[in-house]
XYZ file of C-alpha atoms in Angstrom:
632
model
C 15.515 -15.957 27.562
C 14.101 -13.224 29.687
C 12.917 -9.635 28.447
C 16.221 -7.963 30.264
C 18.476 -10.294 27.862
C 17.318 -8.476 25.012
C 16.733 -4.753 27.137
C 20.240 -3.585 28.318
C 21.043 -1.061 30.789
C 22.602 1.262 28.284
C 19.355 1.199 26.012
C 17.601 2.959 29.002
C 17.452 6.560 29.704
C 14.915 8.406 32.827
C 14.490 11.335 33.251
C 14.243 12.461 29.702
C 13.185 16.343 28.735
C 10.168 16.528 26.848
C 11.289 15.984 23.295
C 9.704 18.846 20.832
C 8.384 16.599 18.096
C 7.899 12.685 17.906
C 10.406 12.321 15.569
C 13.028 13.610 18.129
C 11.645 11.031 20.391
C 12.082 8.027 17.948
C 15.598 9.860 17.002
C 16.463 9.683 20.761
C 15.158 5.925 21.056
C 16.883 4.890 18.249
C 20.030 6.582 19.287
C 19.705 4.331 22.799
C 18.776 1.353 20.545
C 22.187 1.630 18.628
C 23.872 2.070 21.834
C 22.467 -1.880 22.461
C 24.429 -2.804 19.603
C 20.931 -4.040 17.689
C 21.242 -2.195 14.573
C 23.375 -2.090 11.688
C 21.909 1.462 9.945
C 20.630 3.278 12.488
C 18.841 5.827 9.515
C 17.177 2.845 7.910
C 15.409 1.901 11.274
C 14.438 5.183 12.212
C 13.107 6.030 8.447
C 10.658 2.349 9.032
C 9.319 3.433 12.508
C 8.260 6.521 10.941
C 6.869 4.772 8.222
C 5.190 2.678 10.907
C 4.138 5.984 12.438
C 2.351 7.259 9.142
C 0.003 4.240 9.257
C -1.159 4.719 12.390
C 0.481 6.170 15.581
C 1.773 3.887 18.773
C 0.958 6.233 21.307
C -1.361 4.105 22.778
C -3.048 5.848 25.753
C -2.712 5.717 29.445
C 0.890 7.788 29.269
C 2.434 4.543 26.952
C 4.060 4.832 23.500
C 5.532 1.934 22.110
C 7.410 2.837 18.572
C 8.475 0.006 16.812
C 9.645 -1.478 13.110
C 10.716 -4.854 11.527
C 13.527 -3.572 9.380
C 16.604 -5.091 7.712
C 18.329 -2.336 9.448
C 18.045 -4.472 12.979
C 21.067 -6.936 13.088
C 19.050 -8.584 16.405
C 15.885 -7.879 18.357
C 16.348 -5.526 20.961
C 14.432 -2.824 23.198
C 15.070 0.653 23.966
C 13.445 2.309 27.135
C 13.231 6.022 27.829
C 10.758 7.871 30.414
C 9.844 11.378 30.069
C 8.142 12.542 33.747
C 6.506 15.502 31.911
C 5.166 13.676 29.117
C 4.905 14.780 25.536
C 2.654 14.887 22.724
C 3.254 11.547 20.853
C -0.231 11.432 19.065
C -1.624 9.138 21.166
C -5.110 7.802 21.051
C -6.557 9.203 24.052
C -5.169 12.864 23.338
C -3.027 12.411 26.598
C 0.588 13.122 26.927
C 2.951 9.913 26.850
C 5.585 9.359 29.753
C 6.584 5.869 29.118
C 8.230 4.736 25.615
C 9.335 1.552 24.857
C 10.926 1.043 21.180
C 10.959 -2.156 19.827
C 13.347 -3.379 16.861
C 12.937 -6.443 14.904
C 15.020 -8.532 12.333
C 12.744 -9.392 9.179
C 13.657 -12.750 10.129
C 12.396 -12.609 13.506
C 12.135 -15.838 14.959
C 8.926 -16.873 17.425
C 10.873 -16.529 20.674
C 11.575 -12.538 19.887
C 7.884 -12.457 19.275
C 7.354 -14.044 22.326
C 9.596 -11.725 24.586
C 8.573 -8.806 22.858
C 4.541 -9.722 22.795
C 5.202 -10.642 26.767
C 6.325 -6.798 27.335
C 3.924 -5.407 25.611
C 0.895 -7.124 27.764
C 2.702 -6.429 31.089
C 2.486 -2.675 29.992
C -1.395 -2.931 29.990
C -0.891 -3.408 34.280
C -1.502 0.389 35.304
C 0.608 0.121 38.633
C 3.426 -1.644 36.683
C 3.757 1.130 34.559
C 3.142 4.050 37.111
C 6.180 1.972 39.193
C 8.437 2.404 35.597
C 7.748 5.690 35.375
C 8.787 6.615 38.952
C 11.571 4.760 38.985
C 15.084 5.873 40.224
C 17.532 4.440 38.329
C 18.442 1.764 35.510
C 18.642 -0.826 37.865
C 15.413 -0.474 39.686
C 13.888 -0.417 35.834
C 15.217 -3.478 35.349
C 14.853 -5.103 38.390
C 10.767 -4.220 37.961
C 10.504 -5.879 34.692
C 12.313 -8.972 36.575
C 9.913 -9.287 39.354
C 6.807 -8.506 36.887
C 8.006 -11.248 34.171
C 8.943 -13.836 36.746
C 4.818 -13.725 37.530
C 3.906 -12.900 34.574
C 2.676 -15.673 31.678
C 2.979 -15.415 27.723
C 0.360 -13.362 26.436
C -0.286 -16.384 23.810
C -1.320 -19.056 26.403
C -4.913 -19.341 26.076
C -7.077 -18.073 29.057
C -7.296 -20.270 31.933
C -10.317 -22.845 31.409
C -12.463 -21.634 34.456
C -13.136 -18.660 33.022
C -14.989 -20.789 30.252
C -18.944 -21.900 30.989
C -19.915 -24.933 30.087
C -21.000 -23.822 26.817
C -18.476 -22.303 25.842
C -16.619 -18.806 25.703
C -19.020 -16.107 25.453
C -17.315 -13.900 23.793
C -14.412 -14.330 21.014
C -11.895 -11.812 19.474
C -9.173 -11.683 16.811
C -6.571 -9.371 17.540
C -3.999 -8.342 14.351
C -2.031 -5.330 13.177
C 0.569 -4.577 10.627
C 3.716 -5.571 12.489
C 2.293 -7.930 14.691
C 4.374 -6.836 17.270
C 3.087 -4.451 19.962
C -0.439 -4.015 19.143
C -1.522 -7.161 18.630
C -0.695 -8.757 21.926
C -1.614 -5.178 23.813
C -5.085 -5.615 22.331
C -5.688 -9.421 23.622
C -4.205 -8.511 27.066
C -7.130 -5.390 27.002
C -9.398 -7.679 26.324
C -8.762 -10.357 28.150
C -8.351 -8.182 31.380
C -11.366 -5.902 30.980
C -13.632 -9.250 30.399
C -12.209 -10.973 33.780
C -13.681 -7.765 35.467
C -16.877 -7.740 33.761
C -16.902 -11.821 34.964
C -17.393 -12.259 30.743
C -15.568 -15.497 29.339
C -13.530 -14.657 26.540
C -10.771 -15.926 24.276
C -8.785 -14.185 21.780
C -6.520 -15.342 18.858
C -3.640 -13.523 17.903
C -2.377 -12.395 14.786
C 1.413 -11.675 15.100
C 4.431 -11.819 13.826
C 5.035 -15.585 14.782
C 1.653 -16.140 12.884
C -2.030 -17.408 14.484
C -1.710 -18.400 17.806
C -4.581 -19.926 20.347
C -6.414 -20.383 17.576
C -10.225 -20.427 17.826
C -11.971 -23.505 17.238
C -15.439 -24.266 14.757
C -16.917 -25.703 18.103
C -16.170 -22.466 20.258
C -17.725 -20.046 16.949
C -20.510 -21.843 17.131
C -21.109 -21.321 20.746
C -20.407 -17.779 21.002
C -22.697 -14.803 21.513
C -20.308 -12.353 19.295
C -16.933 -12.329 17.843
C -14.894 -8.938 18.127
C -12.533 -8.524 15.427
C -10.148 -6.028 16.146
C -7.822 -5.718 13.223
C -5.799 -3.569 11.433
C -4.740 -6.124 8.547
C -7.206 -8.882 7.060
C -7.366 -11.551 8.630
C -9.317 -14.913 8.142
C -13.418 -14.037 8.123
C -15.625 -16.926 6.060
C -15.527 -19.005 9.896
C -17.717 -16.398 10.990
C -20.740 -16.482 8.697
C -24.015 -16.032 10.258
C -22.294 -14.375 13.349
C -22.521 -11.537 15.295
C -19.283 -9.870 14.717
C -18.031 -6.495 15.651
C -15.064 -4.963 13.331
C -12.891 -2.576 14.287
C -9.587 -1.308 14.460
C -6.985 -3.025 16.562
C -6.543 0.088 18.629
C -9.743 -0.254 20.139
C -9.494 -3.083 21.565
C -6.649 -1.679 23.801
C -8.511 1.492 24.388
C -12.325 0.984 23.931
C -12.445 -2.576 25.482
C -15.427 -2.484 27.602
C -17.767 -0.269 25.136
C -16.832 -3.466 22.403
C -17.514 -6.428 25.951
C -20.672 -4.334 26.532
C -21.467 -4.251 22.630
C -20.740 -8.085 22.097
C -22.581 -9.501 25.469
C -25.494 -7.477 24.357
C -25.309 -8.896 20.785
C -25.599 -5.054 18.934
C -23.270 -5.980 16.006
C -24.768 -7.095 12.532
C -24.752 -10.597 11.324
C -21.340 -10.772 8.878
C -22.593 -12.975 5.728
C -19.036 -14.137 4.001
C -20.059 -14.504 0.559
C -16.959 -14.835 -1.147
C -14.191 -17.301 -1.088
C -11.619 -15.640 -0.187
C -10.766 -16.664 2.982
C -8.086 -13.780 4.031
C -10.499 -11.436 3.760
C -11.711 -9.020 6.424
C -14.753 -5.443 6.427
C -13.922 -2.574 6.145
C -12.520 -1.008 9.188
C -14.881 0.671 11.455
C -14.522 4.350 10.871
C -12.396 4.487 7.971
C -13.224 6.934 5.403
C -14.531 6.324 1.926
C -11.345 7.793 0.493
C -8.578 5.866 2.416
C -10.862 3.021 1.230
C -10.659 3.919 -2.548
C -7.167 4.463 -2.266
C -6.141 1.003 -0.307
C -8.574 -0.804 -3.095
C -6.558 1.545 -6.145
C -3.121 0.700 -4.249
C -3.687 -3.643 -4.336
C -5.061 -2.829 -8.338
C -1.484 -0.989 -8.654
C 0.603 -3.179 -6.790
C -0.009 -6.135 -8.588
C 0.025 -4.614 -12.102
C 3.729 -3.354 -11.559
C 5.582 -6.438 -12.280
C 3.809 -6.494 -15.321
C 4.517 -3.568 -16.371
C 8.372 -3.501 -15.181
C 9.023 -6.994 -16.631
C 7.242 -6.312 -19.888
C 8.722 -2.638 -20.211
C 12.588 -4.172 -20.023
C 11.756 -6.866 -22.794
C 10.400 -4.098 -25.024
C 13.075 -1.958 -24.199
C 15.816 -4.934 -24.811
C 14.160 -5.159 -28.131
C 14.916 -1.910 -29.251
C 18.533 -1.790 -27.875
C 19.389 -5.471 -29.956
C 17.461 -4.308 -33.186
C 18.474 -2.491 -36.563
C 16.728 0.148 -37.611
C 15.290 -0.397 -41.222
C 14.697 3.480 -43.170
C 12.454 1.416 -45.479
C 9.923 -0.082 -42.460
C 10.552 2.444 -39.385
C 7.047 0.705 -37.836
C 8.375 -2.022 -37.708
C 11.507 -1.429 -35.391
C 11.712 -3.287 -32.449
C 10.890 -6.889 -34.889
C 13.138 -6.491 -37.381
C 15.637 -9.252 -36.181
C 14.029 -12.686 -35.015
C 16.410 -11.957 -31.590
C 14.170 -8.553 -31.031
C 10.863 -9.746 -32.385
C 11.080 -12.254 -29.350
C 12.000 -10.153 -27.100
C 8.951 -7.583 -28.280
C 6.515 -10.151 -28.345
C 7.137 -11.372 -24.507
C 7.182 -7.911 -23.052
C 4.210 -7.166 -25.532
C 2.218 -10.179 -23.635
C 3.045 -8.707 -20.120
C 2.093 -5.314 -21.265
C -0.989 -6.686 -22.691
C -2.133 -8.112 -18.927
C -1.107 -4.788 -16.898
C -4.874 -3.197 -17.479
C -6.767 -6.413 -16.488
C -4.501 -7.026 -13.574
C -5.269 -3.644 -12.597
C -8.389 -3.354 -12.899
C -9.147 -7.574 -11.843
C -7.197 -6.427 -8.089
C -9.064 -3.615 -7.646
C -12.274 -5.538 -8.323
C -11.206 -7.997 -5.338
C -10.080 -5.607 -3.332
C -13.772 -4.971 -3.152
C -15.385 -7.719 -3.668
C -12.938 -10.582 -3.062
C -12.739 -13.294 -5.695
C -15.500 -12.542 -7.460
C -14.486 -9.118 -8.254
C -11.549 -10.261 -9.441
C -13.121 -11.724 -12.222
C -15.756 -8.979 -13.526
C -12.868 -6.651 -12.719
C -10.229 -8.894 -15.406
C -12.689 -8.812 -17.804
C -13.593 -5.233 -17.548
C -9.576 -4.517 -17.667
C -9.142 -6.184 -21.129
C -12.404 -4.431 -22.752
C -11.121 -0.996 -21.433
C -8.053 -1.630 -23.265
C -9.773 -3.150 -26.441
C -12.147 -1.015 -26.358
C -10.234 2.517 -25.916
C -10.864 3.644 -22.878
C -7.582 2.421 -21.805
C -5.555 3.212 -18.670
C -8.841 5.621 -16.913
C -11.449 2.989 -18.277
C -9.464 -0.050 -16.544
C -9.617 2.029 -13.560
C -13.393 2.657 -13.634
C -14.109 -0.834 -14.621
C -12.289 -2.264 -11.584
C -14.561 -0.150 -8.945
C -17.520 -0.764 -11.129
C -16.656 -4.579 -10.816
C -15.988 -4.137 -7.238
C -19.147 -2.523 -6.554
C -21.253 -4.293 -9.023
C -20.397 -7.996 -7.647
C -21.531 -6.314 -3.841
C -24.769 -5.051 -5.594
C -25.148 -8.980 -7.007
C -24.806 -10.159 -3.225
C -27.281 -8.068 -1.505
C -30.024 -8.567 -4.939
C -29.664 -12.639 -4.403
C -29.284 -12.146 -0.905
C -33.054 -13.603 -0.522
C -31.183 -17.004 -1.410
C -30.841 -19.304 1.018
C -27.344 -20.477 2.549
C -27.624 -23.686 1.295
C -27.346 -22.303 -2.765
C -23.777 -20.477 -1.078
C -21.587 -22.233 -3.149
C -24.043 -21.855 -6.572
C -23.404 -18.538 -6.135
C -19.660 -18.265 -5.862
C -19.029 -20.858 -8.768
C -21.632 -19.781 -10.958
C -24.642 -16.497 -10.187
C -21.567 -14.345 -9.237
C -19.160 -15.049 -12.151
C -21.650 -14.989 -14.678
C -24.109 -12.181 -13.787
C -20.900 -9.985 -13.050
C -18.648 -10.185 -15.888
C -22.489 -9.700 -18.085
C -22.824 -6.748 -16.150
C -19.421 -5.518 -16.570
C -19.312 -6.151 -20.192
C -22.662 -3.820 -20.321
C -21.461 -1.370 -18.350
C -17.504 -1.101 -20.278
C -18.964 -1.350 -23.794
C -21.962 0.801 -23.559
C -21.517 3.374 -21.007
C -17.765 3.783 -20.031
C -16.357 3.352 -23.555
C -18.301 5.208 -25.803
C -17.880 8.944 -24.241
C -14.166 8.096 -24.097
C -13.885 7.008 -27.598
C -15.795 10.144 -28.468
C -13.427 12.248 -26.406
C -10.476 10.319 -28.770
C -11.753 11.271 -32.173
C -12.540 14.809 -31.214
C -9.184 15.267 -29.581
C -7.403 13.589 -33.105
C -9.808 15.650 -35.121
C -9.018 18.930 -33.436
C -5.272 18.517 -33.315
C -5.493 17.713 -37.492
C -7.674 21.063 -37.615
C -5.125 23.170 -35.882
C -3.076 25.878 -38.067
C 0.123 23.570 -38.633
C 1.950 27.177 -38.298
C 1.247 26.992 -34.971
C 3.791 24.436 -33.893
C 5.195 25.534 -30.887
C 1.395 25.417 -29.300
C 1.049 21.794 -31.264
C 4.321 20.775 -29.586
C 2.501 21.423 -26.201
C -0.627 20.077 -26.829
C 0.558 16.382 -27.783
C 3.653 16.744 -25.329
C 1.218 17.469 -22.896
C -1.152 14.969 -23.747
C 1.508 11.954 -23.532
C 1.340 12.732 -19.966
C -2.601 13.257 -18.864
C -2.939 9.392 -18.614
C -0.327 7.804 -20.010
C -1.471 5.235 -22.614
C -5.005 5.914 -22.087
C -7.373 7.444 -24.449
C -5.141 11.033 -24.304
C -1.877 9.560 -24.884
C -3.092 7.401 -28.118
C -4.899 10.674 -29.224
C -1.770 12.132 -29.395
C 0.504 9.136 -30.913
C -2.108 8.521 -33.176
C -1.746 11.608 -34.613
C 2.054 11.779 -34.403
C 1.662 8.468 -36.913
C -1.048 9.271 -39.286
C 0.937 12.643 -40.284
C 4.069 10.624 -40.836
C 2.262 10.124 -44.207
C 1.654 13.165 -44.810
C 5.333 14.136 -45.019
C 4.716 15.638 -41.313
C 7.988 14.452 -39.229
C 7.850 17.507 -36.397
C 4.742 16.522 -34.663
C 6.000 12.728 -33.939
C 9.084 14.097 -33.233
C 7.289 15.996 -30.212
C 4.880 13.217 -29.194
C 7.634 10.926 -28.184
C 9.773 13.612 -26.548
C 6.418 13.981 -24.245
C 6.287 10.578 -23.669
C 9.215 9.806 -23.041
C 9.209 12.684 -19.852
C 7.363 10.549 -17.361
C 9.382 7.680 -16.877
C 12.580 9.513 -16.793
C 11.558 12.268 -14.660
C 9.779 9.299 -11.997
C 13.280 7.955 -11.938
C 14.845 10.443 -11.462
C 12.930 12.289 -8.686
C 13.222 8.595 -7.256
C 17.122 9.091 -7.404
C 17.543 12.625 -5.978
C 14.874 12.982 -3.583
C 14.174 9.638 -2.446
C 12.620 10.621 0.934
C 9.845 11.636 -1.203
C 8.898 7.832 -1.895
C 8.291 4.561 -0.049
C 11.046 1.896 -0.241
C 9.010 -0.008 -2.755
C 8.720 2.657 -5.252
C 12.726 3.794 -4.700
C 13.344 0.104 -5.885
C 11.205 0.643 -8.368
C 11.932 3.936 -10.046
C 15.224 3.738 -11.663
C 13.556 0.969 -13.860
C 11.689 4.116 -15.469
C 15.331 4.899 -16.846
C 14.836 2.609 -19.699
C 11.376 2.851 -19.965
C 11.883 6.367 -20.138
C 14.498 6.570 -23.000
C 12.804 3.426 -24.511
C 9.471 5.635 -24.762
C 7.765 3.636 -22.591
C 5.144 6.515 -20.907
C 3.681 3.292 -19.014
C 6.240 3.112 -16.988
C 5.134 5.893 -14.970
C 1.172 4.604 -14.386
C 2.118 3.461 -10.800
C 3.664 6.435 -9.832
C 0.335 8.175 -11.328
C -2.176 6.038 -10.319
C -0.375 5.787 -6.360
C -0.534 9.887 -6.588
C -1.896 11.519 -9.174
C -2.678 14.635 -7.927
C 0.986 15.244 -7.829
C 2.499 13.148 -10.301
C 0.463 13.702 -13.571
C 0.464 17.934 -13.358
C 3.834 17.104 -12.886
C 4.572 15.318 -15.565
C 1.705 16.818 -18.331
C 4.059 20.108 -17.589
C 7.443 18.577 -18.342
C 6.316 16.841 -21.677
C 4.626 20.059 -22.791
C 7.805 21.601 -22.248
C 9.792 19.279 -24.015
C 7.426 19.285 -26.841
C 7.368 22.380 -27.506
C 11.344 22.499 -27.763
C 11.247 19.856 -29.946
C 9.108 22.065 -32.261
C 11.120 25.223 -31.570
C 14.469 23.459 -32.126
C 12.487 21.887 -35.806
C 13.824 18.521 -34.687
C 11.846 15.517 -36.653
C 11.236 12.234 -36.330
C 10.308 9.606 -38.870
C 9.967 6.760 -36.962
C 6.883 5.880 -34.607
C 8.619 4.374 -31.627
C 12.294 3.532 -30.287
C 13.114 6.321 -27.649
C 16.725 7.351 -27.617
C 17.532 4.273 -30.320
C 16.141 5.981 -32.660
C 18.237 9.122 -32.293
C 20.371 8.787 -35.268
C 17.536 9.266 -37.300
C 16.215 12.565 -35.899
C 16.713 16.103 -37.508
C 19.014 17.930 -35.183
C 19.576 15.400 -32.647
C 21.726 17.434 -30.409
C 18.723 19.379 -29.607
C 16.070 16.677 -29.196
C 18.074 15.474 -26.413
C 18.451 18.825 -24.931
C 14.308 19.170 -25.283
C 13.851 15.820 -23.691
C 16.039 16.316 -20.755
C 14.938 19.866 -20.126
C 11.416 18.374 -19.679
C 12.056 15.606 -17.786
C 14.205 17.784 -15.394
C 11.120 20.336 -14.937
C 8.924 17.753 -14.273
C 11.725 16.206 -11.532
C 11.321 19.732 -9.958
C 7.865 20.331 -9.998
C 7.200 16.781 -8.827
C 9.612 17.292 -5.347
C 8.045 20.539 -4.579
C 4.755 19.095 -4.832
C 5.258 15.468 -3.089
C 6.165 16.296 0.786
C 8.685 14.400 2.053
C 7.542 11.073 3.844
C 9.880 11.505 7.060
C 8.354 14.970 7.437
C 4.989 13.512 7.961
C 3.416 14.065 11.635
């Protein structure tokens, strides 16, 4: 199969007037790209190339943009072509205009001869007089017949280089090319490389990283002859071969654009020694350049990703629990376990629940520190929520394992290599999860569990006349952290003045808490551009967390954007607990959401509180978040 099999004369378009934005671009490519008969929802593609676009933009340099997407939405791989002689801003990396666009589409099955095809392209585009002839030429066929004559001399990018450029001892120089999609980038990176080392007479071999997995792998022999290793990567990719190397990491993009300055860098051996302490072996530095905060956030985002089946699995059974149970007047704690059917199902979401704050705060922890991490970061998890500090404290006790574990490796870094694995099985685990249990028990849970008891002591102070402002304090307060120290402040008080004959105040609490969920979902349902395709999945879960009162349901949502999503939802629940108060509705049972409803004084109105809040919050929460298509 040849490139022009899968590029077809109506998929290419010259002559093109400068589009005004890149979205119209990847609009007009996609547009072609349906006219190939390669996708079956054209709107799904285009919304995953943008998404693509967000993480980092494929105008590559040198006039070349090459917008692409692996997408459900492509029935079979297929390129689009379109030239614009003026050129137009596409973002790319070299601040230059962009003339020449290809747009790739590929199948989420895509098998390794697409890769191939697609990878070949993508390397004959790094040829500057191949692509000055594309952009000059005068019609479809002349296009085409160019890529003929090119690919009928051209070889697969994922041969490995020819075995005179390699010295006797070796390669000189080694690199590991990888990005996201492992389509374009990946391949355009080793053919940089590769070409830009010929010139400099440098021998050099790269591995690639793509979507058909690790090809021309690099061998223990050839590490151990090298001068330097360039790692240009923009995903992890497999490190611990490289200890006591030379290695330069950076992003993938600069190996297609800043190719000589990283030859010139490697040959002259000005790149630290990389010391792979962990065990991990997937994991990769941190990318040269990238800010502190994207790196807090991608180390918060693999803590949140991993504690959301836990809390979505566990959240159901609870929920399922309260829908097959019978409400007993004489116990109302104990709803949800009355019936041996419910009790089971209680006690098996219970259990997940009871992991999502060590799983949280244990991926964070490796995030940063690899395996190691992950263990000082579990423990740290489950004596937050022991302990009080709850939701927040997990969070601080995954970072402080994360950062406490790389403080460990540079302390016994006097230790020599041989003690490597001592230190993995035994120095690390042990001195880290002490550490952490210090650090979580004396310094991050004490403040917090003083900032609970004032909070319940000040709320039992307060004029009980005052109810409207009580019913926004602890509706409010469901919402600042969602099962953390705040939230139990609250609930806590909502129960203790159950015995006191006080039924309004619990009333409120659980109209605040049950806010978040619902109002995640439902912002998920009616303005879904606002959220990534995981989190639309996601969301309507939050339904029956939501009326199950279930606050947790919302932590991802929070802890993926809280900026946005807790104001959000701290002004909803204040809202609906202070209607609650104004409409007197009470509640004499701790828990059970919208089961419990029966029970309620006036529960016309509690309804009405609950969904005004949640529908405030909805509001409030799509103003804030921006839509993700918009995104430039």
């Amino acid at each position: 199969m040849k490139i022009t099999d899968i590029l077809k004369p109506v998929s290419i378009q010259l002559n093109v007037a400068p589009p005004k934005s890149k979205v119209e671009a990847i609009n007009i490519l996609a547009d072609l790209m349906e006219k190939g008969g390669n996708l079956s929802n054209k709107e799904e593609y285009v919304k995953a190339v943008i998404a693509r676009e967000d993480s980092g933009s494929t105008g590559l340099g040198d006039g070349i943009a090459t917008p692409h997407a692996k997408s459900s939405a492509v029935r079979e791989a297929g390129l689009a072509a379109m030239v614009v002689p003026q050129g137009m801003d596409f973002a790319a990396l070299d601040g230059n205009p962009s003339r020449l666009f290809f747009m790739i589409a590929a199948p989420d099955s895509a098998s390794d001869l697409h890769v191939q095809l697609l990878s070949k392209l993508a390397t004959m585009l790094m040829d500057p007089d191949f692509k000055d002839a594309l952009i000059n030429a005068k019609s479809v066929d002349e296009f085409l017949q160019l890529i003929n004559e090119k690919e009928e001399g051209k070889s697969s990018a994922e041969e490995a280089p020819a075995e005179a450029e390699k010295t006797p001892d070796g390669y000189e120089v080694l690199a590991v090319t990888a990005c996201p999609t492992g389509i374009a980038h990946t391949y355009m990176a080793a053919e940089s490389l590769e070409q830009h080392a010929k010139r400099k007479n440098i021998s050099i071999k790269v591995e690639t990283n793509g979507t058909g997995g690790r090809k021309n792998v690099l061998t223990d022999e050839e590490i151990a002859k090298a001068k330097c290793i360039i790692v240009a990567a923009d995903k992890n990719v497999p490190m611990a071969r490289f200890n006591g190397k030379h290695v330069i990491i950076t992003k993938v993009a600069n190996g297609i654009n800043k190719a000589d300055e990283l030859l010139d860098k490697a040959m002259a051996q000005d790149a630290p020694i990389y010391h792979h302490s962990g065990n991990d072996e997937e994991a990769s530095g941190s990318v040269e350049g990238e800010s502190i905060g994207r790196q807090i956030y991608k180390h918060l985002m693999n803590g949140v990703s991993h504690m959301l089946p836990f809390v979505v699995g566990g959240g159901i059974l609870i929920a399922i629990a309260f829908l097959v149970d019978v409400y007993d007047p004489a116990n109302p704690s104990n709803f949800g376990s009355n019936t041996p059917l419910a009790a089971f199902f209680k006690n098996v979401g219970g259990v997940s629940f009871g992991f999502m704050l060590p799983v949280l705060a244990g991926f964070i922890g490796m995030s940063i520190a690899d395996r190691p991490g992950l263990v000082a970061g579990f423990v740290g998890g489950a004596l937050a929520n022991s302990g009080g500090s709850g939701f927040l404290g997990a969070l601080i006790a995954g970072f402080a394992a994360g950062y406490i574990i790389l403080g460990l490796r540079k302390a016994l870094n006097f230790l020599p290599a041989s003690l490597d694995g001592i230190k993995n099985i035994l120095l690390y685990p042990l001195l880290g999860v002490f550490l952490m249990g210090i650090a979580i028990t004396f310094i991050i849970n004490p403040p917090v569990s003083a900032i609970n008891t004032w909070l319940v002591e000040t709320l039992k102070g307060m004029d009980p006349s005052s109810r409207i402002l009580i019913g926004i304090v602890v509706g409010g307060m469901m919402s600042i952290d969602m099962g953390g120290p705040f939230n139990k402040a609250a609930y806590v008080t909502g129960t203790a003045l159950l015995a006191d004959g006080e039924f309004g105040v619990m009333a409120s609490v659980m109209a605040g808490g049950m806010v978040p969920p619902i109002a995640i979902a439902l912002c998920t349902t009616f303005f879904g551009n606002r959220f990534t395709e995981a989190e639309r999945k996601s969301g309507p879960t939050n339904y029956i967390m939501g009326l199950s009162f279930i606050t947790e349901g919302a932590i991802p949502f929070a802890a993926a954007d809280p900026a946005r999503v807790i104001p959000s939802c701290i002004v909803g629940s204040a809202v609906a607990g202070a209607l609650s108060m104004a409409f007197e509705c009470t509640l004499r049972a701790p828990h059970g959401g919208i089961f419990v409803v029966p029970t309620i004084g006036n529960p016309l109105m509690y309804l009405v509180a609950i969904a005004a809040g949640a529908v405030v919050s909805m509001i409030l929460l799509a103003i804030l978040k921006k839509p993700l298509n918009k995104k430039q």
